[in-house]
Short mmCIF file of C-alpha atoms in Angstrom, two decimals:
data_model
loop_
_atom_site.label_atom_id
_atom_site.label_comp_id
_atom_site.label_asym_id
_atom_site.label_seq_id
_atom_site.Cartn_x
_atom_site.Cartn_y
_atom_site.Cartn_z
CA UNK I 1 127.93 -153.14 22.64
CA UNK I 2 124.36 -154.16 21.53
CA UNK I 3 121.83 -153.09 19.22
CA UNK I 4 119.05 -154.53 17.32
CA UNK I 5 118.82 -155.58 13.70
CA UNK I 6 115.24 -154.40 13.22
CA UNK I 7 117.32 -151.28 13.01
CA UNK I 8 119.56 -150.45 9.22
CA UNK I 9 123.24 -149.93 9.45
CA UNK I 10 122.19 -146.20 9.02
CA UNK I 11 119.99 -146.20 11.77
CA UNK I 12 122.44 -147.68 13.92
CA UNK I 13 125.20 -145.19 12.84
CA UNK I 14 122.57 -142.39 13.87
CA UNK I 15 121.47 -143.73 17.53
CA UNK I 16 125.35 -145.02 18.46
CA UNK I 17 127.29 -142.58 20.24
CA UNK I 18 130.50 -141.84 18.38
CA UNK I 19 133.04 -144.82 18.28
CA UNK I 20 136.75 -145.11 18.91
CA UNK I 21 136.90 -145.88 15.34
CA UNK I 22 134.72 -143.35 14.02
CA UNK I 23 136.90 -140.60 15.94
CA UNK I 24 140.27 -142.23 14.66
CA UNK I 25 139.03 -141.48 11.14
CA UNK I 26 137.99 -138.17 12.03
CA UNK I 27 141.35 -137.39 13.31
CA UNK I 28 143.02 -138.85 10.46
CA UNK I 29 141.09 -136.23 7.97
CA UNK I 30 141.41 -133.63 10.46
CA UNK I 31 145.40 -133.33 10.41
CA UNK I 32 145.59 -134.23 6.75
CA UNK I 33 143.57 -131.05 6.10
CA UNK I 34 145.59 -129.20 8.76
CA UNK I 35 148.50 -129.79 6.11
CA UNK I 36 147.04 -127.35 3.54
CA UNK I 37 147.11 -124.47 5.71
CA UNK I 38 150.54 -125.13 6.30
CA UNK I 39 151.71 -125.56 2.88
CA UNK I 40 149.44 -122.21 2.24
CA UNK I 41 151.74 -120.49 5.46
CA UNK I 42 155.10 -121.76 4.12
CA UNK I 43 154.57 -120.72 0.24
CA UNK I 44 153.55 -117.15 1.73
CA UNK I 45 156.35 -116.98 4.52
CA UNK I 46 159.02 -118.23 1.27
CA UNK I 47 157.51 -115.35 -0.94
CA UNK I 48 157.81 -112.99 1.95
CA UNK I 49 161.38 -114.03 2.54
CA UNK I 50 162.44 -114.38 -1.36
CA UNK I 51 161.20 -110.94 -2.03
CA UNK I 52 164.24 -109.71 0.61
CA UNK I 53 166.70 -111.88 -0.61
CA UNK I 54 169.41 -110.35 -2.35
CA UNK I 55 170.29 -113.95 -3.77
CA UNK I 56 166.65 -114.26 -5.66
CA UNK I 57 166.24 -110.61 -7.00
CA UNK I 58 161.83 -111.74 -6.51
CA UNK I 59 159.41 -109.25 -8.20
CA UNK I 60 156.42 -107.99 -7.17
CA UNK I 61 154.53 -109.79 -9.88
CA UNK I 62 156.80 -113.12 -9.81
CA UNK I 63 155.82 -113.43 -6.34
CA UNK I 64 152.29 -112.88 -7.31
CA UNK I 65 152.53 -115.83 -9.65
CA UNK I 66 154.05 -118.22 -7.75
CA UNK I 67 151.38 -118.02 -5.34
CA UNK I 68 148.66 -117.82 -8.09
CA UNK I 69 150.36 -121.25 -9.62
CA UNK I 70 149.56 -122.74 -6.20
CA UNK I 71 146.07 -121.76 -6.65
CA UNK I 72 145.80 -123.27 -10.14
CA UNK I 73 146.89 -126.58 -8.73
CA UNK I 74 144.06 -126.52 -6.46
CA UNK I 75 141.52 -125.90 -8.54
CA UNK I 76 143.04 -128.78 -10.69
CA UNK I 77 143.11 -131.03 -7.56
CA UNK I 78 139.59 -130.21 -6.01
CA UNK I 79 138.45 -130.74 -9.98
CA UNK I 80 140.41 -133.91 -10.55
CA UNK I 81 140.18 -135.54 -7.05
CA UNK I 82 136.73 -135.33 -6.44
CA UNK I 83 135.71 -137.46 -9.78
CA UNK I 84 138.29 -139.78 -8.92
CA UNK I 85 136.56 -140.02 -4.95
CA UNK I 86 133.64 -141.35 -7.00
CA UNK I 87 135.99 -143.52 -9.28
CA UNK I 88 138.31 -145.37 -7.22
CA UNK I 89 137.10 -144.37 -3.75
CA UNK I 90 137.34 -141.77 -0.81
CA UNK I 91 140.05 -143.48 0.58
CA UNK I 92 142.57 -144.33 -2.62
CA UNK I 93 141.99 -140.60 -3.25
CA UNK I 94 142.74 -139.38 -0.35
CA UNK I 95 146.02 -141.16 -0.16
CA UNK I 96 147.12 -140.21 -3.28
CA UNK I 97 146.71 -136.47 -2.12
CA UNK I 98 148.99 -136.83 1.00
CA UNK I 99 151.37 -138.88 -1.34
CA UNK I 100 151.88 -136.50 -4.06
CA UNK I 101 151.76 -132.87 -2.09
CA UNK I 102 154.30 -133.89 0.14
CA UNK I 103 156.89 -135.84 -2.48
CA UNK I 104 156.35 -132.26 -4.56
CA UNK I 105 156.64 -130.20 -1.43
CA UNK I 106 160.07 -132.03 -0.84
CA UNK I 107 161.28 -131.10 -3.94
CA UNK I 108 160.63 -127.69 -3.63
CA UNK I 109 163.56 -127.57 -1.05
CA UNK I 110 165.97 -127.82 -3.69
CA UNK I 111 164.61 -125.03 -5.62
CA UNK I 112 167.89 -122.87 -6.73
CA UNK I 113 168.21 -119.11 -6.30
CA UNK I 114 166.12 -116.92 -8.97
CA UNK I 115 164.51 -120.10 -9.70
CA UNK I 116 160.97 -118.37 -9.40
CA UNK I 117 159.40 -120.17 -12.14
CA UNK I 118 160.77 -124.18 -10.76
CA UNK I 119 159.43 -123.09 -7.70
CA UNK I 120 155.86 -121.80 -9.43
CA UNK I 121 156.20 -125.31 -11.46
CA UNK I 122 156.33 -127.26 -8.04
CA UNK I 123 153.11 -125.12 -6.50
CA UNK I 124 151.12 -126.60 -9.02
CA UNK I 125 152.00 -130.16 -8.52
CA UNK I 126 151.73 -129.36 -5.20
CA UNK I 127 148.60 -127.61 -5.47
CA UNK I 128 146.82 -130.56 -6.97
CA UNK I 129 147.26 -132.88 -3.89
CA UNK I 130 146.77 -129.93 -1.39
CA UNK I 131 143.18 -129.04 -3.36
CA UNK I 132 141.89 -132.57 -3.48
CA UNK I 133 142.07 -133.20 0.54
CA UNK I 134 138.79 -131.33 1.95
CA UNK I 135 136.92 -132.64 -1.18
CA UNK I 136 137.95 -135.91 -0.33
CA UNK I 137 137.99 -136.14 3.38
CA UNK I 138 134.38 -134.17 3.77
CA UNK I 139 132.25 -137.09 1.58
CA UNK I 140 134.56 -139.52 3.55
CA UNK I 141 133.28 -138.18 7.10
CA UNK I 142 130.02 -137.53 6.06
CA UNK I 143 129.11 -141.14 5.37
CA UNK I 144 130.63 -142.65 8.47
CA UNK I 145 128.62 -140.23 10.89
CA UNK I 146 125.21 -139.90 12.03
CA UNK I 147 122.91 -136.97 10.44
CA UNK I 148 122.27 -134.49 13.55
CA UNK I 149 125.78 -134.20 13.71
CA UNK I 150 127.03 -134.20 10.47
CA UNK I 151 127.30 -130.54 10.01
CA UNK I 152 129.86 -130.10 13.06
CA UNK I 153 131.75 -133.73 12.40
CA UNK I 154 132.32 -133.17 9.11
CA UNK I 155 133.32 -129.83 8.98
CA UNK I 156 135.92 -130.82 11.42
CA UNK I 157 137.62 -131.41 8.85
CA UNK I 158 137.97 -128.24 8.12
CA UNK I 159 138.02 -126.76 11.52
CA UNK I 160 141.24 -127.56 12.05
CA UNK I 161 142.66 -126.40 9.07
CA UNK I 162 143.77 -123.22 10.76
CA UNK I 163 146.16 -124.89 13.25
CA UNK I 164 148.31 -125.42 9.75
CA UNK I 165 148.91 -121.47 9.97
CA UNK I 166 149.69 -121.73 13.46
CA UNK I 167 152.27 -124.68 12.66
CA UNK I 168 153.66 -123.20 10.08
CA UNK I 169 154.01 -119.59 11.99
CA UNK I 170 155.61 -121.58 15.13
CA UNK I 171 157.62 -123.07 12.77
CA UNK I 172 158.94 -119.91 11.25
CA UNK I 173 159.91 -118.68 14.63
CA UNK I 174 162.27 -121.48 15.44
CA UNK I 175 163.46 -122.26 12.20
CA UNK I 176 163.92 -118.14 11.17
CA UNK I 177 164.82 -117.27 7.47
CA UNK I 178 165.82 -120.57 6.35
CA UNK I 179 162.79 -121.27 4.31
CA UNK I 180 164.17 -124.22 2.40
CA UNK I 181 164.09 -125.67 6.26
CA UNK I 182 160.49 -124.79 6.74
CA UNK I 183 159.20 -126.26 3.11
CA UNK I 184 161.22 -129.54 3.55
CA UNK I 185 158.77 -130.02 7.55
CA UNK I 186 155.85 -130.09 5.39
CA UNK I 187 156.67 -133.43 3.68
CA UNK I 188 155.74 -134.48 7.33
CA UNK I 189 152.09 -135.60 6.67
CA UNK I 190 153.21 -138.83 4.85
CA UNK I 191 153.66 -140.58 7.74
CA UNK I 192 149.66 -139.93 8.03
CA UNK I 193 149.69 -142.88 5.18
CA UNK I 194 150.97 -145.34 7.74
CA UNK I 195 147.13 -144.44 9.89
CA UNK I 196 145.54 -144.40 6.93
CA UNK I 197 145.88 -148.37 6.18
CA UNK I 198 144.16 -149.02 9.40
CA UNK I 199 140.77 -147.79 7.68
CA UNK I 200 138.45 -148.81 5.28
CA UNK I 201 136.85 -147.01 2.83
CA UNK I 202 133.47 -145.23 2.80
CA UNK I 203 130.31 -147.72 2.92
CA UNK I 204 128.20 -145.87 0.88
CA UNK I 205 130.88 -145.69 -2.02
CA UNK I 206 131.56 -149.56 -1.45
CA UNK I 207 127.97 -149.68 -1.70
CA UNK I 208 127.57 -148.00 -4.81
CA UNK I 209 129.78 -150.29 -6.52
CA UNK I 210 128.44 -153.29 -5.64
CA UNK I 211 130.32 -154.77 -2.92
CA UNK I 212 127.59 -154.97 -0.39
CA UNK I 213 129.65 -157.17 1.80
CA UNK I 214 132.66 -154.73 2.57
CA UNK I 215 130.02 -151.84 2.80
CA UNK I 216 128.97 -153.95 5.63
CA UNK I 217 132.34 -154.64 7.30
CA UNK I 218 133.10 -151.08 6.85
CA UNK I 219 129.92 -150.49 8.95
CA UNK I 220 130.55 -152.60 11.74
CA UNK I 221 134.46 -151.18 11.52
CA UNK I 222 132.63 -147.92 12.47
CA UNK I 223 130.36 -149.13 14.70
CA UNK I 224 132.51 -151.46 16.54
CA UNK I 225 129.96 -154.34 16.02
CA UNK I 226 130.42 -158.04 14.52
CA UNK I 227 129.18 -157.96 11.14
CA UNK I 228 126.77 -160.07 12.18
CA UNK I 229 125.02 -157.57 14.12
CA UNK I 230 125.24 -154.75 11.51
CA UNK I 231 121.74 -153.81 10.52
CA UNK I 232 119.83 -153.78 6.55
CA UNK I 233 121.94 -151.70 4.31
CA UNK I 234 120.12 -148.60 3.10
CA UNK I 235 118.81 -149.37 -0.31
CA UNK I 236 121.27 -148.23 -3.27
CA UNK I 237 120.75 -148.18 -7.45
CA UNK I 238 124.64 -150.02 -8.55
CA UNK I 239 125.07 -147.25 -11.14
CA UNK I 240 128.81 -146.06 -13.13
CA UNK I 241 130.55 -143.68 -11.71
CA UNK I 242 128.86 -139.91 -11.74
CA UNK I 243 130.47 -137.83 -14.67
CA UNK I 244 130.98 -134.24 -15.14
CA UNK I 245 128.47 -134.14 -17.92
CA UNK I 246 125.63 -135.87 -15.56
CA UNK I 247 126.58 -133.00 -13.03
CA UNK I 248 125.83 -130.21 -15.64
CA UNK I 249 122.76 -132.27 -16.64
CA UNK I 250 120.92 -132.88 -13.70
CA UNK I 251 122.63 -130.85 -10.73
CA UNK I 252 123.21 -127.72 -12.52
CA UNK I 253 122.07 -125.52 -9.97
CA UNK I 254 123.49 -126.53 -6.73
CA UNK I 255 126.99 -126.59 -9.14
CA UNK I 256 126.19 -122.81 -9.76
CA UNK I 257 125.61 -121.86 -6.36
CA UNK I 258 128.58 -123.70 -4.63
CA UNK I 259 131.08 -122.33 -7.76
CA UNK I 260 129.66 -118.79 -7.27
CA UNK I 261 129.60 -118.79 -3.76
CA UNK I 262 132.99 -120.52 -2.98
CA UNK I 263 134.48 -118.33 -5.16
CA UNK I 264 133.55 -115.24 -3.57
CA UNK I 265 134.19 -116.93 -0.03
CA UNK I 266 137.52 -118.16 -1.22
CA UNK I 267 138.74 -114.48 -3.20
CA UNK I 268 137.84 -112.85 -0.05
CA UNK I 269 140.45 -114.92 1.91
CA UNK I 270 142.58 -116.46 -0.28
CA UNK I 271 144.23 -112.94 -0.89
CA UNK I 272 144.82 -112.47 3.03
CA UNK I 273 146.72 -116.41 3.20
CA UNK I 274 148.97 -115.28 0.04
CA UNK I 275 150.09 -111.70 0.54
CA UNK I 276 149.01 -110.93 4.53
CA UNK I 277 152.24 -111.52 5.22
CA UNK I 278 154.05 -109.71 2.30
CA UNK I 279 151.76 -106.71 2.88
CA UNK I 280 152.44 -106.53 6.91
CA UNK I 281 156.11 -106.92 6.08
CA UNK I 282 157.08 -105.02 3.04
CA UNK I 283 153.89 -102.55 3.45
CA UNK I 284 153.48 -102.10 6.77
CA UNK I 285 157.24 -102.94 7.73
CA UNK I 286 156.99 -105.86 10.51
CA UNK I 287 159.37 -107.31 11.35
CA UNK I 288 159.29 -111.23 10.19
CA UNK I 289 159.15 -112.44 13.78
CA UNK I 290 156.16 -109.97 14.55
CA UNK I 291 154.77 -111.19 11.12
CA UNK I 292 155.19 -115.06 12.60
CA UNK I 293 153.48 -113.98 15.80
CA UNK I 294 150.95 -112.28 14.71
CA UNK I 295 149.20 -114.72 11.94
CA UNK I 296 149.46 -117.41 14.98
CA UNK I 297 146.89 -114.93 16.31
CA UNK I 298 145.50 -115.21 12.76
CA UNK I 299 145.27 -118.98 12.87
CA UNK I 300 143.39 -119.11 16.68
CA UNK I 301 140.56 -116.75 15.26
CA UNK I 302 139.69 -118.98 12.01
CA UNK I 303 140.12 -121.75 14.07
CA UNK I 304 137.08 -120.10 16.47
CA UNK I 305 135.47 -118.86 13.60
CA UNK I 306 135.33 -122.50 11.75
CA UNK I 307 134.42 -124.08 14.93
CA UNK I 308 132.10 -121.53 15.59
CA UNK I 309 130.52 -121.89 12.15
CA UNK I 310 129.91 -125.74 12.19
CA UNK I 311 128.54 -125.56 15.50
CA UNK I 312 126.26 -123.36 14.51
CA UNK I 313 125.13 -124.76 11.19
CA UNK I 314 123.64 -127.78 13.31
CA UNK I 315 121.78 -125.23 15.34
CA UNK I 316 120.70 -122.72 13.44
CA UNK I 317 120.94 -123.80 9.61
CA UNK I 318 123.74 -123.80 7.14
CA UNK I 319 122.48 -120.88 5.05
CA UNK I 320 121.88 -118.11 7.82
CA UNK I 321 125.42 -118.89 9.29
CA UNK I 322 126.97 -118.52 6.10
CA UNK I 323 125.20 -115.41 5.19
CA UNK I 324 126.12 -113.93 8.83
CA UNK I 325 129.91 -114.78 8.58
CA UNK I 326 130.28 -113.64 4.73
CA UNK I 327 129.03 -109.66 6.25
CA UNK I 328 131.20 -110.13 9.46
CA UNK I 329 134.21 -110.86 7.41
CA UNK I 330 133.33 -108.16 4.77
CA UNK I 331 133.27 -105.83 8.19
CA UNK I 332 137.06 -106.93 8.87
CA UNK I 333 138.37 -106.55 5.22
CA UNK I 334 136.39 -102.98 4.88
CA UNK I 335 138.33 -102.03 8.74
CA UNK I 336 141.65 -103.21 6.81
CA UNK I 337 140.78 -100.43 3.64
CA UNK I 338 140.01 -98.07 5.59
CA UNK I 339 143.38 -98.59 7.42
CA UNK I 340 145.60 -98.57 4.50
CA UNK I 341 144.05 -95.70 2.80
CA UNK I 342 144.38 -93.65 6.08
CA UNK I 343 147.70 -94.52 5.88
CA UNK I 344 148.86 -94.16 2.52
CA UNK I 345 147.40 -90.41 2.90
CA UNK I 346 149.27 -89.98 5.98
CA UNK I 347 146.57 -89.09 8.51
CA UNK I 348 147.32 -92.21 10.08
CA UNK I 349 151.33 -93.28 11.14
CA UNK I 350 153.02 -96.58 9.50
CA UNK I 351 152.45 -98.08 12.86
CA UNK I 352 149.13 -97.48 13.88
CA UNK I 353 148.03 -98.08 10.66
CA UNK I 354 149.46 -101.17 10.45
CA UNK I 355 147.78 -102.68 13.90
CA UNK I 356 144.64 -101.27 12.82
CA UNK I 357 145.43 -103.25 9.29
CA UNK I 358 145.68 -106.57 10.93
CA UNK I 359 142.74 -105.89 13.19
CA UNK I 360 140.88 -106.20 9.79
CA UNK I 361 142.68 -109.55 8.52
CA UNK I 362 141.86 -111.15 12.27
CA UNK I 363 138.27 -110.07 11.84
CA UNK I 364 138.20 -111.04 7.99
CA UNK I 365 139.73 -114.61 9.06
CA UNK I 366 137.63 -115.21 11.76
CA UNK I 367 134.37 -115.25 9.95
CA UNK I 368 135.14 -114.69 6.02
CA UNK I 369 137.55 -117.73 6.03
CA UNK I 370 135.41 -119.27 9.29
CA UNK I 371 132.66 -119.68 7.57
CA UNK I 372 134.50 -122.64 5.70
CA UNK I 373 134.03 -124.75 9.08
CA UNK I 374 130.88 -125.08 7.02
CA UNK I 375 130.95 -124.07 3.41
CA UNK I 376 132.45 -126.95 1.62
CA UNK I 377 130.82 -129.65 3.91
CA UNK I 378 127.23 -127.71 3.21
CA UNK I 379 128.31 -128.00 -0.74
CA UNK I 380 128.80 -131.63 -0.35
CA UNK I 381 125.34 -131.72 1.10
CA UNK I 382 124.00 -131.08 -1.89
CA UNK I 383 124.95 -134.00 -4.04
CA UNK I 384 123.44 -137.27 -3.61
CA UNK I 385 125.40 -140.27 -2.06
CA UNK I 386 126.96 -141.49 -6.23
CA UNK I 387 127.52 -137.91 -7.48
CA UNK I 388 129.06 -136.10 -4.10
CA UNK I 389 132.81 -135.66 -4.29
CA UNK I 390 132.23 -135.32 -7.94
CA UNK I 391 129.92 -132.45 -7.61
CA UNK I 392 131.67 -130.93 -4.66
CA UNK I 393 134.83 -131.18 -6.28
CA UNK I 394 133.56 -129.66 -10.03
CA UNK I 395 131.98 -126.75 -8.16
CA UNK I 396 134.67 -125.70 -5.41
CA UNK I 397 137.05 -125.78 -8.03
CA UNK I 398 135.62 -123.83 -10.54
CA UNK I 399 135.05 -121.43 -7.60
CA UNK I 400 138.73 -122.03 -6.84
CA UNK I 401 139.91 -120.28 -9.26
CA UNK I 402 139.54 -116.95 -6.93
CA UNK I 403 142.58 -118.42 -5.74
CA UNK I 404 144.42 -117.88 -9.11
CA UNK I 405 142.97 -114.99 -10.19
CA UNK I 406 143.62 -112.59 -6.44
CA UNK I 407 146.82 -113.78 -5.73
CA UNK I 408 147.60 -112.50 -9.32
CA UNK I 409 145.68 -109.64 -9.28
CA UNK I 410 147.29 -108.49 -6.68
CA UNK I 411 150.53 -109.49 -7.59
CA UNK I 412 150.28 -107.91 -11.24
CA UNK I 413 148.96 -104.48 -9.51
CA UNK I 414 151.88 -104.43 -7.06
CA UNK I 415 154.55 -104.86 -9.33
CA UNK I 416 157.56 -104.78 -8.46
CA UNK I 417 157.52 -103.51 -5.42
CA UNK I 418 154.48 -104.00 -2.25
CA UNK I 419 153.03 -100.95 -1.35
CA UNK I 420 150.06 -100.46 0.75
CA UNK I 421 148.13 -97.81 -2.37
CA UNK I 422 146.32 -100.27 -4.03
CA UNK I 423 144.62 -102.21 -0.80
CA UNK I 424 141.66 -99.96 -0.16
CA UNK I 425 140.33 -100.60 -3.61
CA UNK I 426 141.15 -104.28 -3.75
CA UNK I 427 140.04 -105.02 -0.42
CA UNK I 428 137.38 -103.14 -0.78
CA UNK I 429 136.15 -105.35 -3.85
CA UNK I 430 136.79 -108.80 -1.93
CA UNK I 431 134.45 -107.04 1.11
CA UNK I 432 131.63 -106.92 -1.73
CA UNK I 433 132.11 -110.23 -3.06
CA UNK I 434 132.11 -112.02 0.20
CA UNK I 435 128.50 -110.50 1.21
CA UNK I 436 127.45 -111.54 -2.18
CA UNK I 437 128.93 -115.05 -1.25
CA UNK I 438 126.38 -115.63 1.40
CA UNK I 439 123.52 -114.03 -0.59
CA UNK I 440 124.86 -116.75 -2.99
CA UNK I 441 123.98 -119.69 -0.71
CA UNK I 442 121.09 -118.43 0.69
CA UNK I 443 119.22 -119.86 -2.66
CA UNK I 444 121.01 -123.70 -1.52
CA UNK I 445 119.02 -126.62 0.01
CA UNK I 446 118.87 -126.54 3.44
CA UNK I 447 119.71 -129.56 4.70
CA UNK I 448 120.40 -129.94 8.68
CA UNK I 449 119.33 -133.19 9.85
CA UNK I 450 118.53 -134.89 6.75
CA UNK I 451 120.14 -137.88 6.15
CA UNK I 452 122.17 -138.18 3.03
CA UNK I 453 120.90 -141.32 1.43
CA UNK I 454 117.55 -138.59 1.25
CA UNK I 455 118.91 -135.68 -0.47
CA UNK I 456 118.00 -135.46 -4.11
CA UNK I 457 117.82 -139.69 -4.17
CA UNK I 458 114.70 -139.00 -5.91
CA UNK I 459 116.26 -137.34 -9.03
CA UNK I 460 115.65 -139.70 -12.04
CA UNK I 461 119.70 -140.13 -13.51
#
């Protein structure tokens, strides 16, 4: 393939269709971040099962924390992996994630009955390699592929998050009640560490540190040019590694609006992936196989809706599609309240009420938990090229910790039994704070088709 050298390396990445190499990376991050949903599916599916186990005697509120301890690894993870992404690199971080979730997630099999708070130890082990992968993977995409398409390709990564949830529901089906089973298939994505050798790390980090000459090779590596015919590198200030205090200092407000706004995105969903299937199956009464079938159904529609909302924030603008998924999801969550309340009062039958219930988490998934096809790839947007998993990862998880504090919520109002009574008002409240959300964001940079060595270089650090 040939190109000219009047043009940069950058240049070249943005005229050069796609490469075989540049897909094989996004591949890699796409079913590394497929794993979280799946880890997210199997904790809920065990707390499901646990709380009808005889042998575990599971409250309401144990159940509740367990998943909440999962959430407080993420926001740990997202926190502590995406300094380290500007540290020691996108890709060191990255497999350090896959390495650690999946050892932890292995030991979780041999969790013994009652052991409610081992297992709620493990989630947030587990929790801090799960919550580093998007923060890592995103910054890694973003600075292999060209600008016009940066919004879809990187949020690819997150696209295909969804098909976790359909794993893990598929999974459930074959494997039935034996969640110990089901937790020990998700130590699967280590073999993903085996792919991951095969490629180098981010230029622009390489860059950043000096070592011009493997920024290079990790250019033509993408391109699938001799180094020789890899353009100018894009002019970069060697500085030390971005720290949270220079974030506060000098990026202070895109780090308020991505912690706001991902934590009213994330409490808004985070609530349906922990208890949706506690509340369809101790609430509502499904069955567990119905429960299984049904959140496959779950996972197609935030699959649509993520795809849907990169796509779109290429076309249209990453603010305007966020703000237009956060008040179709609110729609879906509001449909869900009014179905439980109709219920609880009797006007409407277990049944009907409970269809008309999960109507509202497909809607609520589809574009309150779609619009993440977007959200955390817009977020990294707004960091320059030395401060970007850094700032992504302080302000998603800060914002994060919606998925401590629902789960819990939740969990704590329950007590020790589920009961449908207290969903209108909650899900009411997560409706509120997911229109908010996109308000939120609609104060953000917008930044479709810049290229990132342009946003906020100018900022005197």
């Amino acid at each position: 393939m040939g190109t000219s050298t009047a043009m940069t390396a950058i240049e070249q990445i943005d005229v050069i269709p796609l490469t075989r190499n540049q897909k094989s990376l996004i591949y890699l991050v796409v079913l590394g971040n497929i794993s979280e949903f799946f880890d997210i599916f199997i904790i809920g599916f065990a707390v499901s099962s646990l709380l009808k186990d005889p042998n575990w005697h599971l409250k309401g509120y144990e159940a509740g924390w367990i998943i909440a301890m999962s959430g407080l690894g993420t926001v740990i993870g997202a926190i502590l992996w995406g300094r380290l992404a500007d540290k020691i690199g996108r890709k060191s971080s990255f497999f350090w994630c896959v390495l650690i979730f999946t050892l932890f997630t292995l030991a979780a099999v041999f969790t013994p009955d009652d052991g409610w708070i081992m297992l709620a130890a493990l989630r947030i082990v587990i929790g801090i390699g799960v919550g580093g992968l998007n923060i890592t993977s995103i910054p890694y995409v973003q600075e292999f592929v060209p600008a016009k398409q940066r919004g879809l390709l990187s949020g690819l990564a997150s696209v295909f998050i969804p098909l976790g949830l359909f794993l893990g529901s598929m999974a459930q089906l074959v494997v039935g009640t034996h969640w110990r089973v089901l937790i020990a298939l998700g130590a699967l994505p280590i073999l993903l560490l085996i792919w991951l050798r095969q490629v180098p790390e981010s230029p622009r980090f390489l860059q950043s540190q000096g070592r011009s000459e493997e920024a290079r090779a990790a250019f033509a590596w993408a391109l699938q040019l001799p180094v020789e015919q890899v353009g100018p590198l894009p002019h970069m200030k060697v500085t030390d590694t971005t720290s949270y205090r220079l974030i506060f200092a000098h990026y202070l407000k895109p780090l308020v609006i991505i912690t706001l706004g991902s934590f009213c995105f994330i409490l808004g969903s985070s609530v349906i992936q922990g208890w949706g299937q506690s509340i369809l199956g101790s609430g509502f009464k499904f069955s567990a196989s119905m429960v299984g079938w049904l959140f496959m159904l779950v996972s197609f529609g935030d699959f649509l809706g993520r795809l849907a909302s990169a796509w779109l924030a290429d076309i249209i603008g990453r603010r305007w599609t966020l703000l237009g998924f956060s008040v179709l999801g609110a729609c879906g969550l509001m449909l869900s309240a009014w179905a439980a309340a109709m219920t609880h009062s009797g006007m409407l039958d277990i049944v009907s009420g409970g269809w008309i219930f999960f109507l509202g988490i497909l809607i609520a998934m589809t574009f309150g938990d779609g619009a993440f096809g977007i959200l955390n790839a817009f977020g990294a947007e707004q960091f320059p090229n030395k401060a970007r998993p850094t700032g992504l990862g302080l302000g998603y998880g800060l914002g994060a910790s919606a998925k401590v504090f629902g789960p819990a919520l939740l969990g704590t109002w329950f007590g020790a039994t589920v009961t449908i009574d207290l969903i209108p008002l909650a899900f009411g409240v997560f409706a509120a704070l997911l229109v908010i959300g996109g308000a939120i964001y609609m104060f953000a940079k917008e930044t479709r088709g810049i290229s990132l060595d342009d946003i906020l270089e100018t900022k005197k650090v």
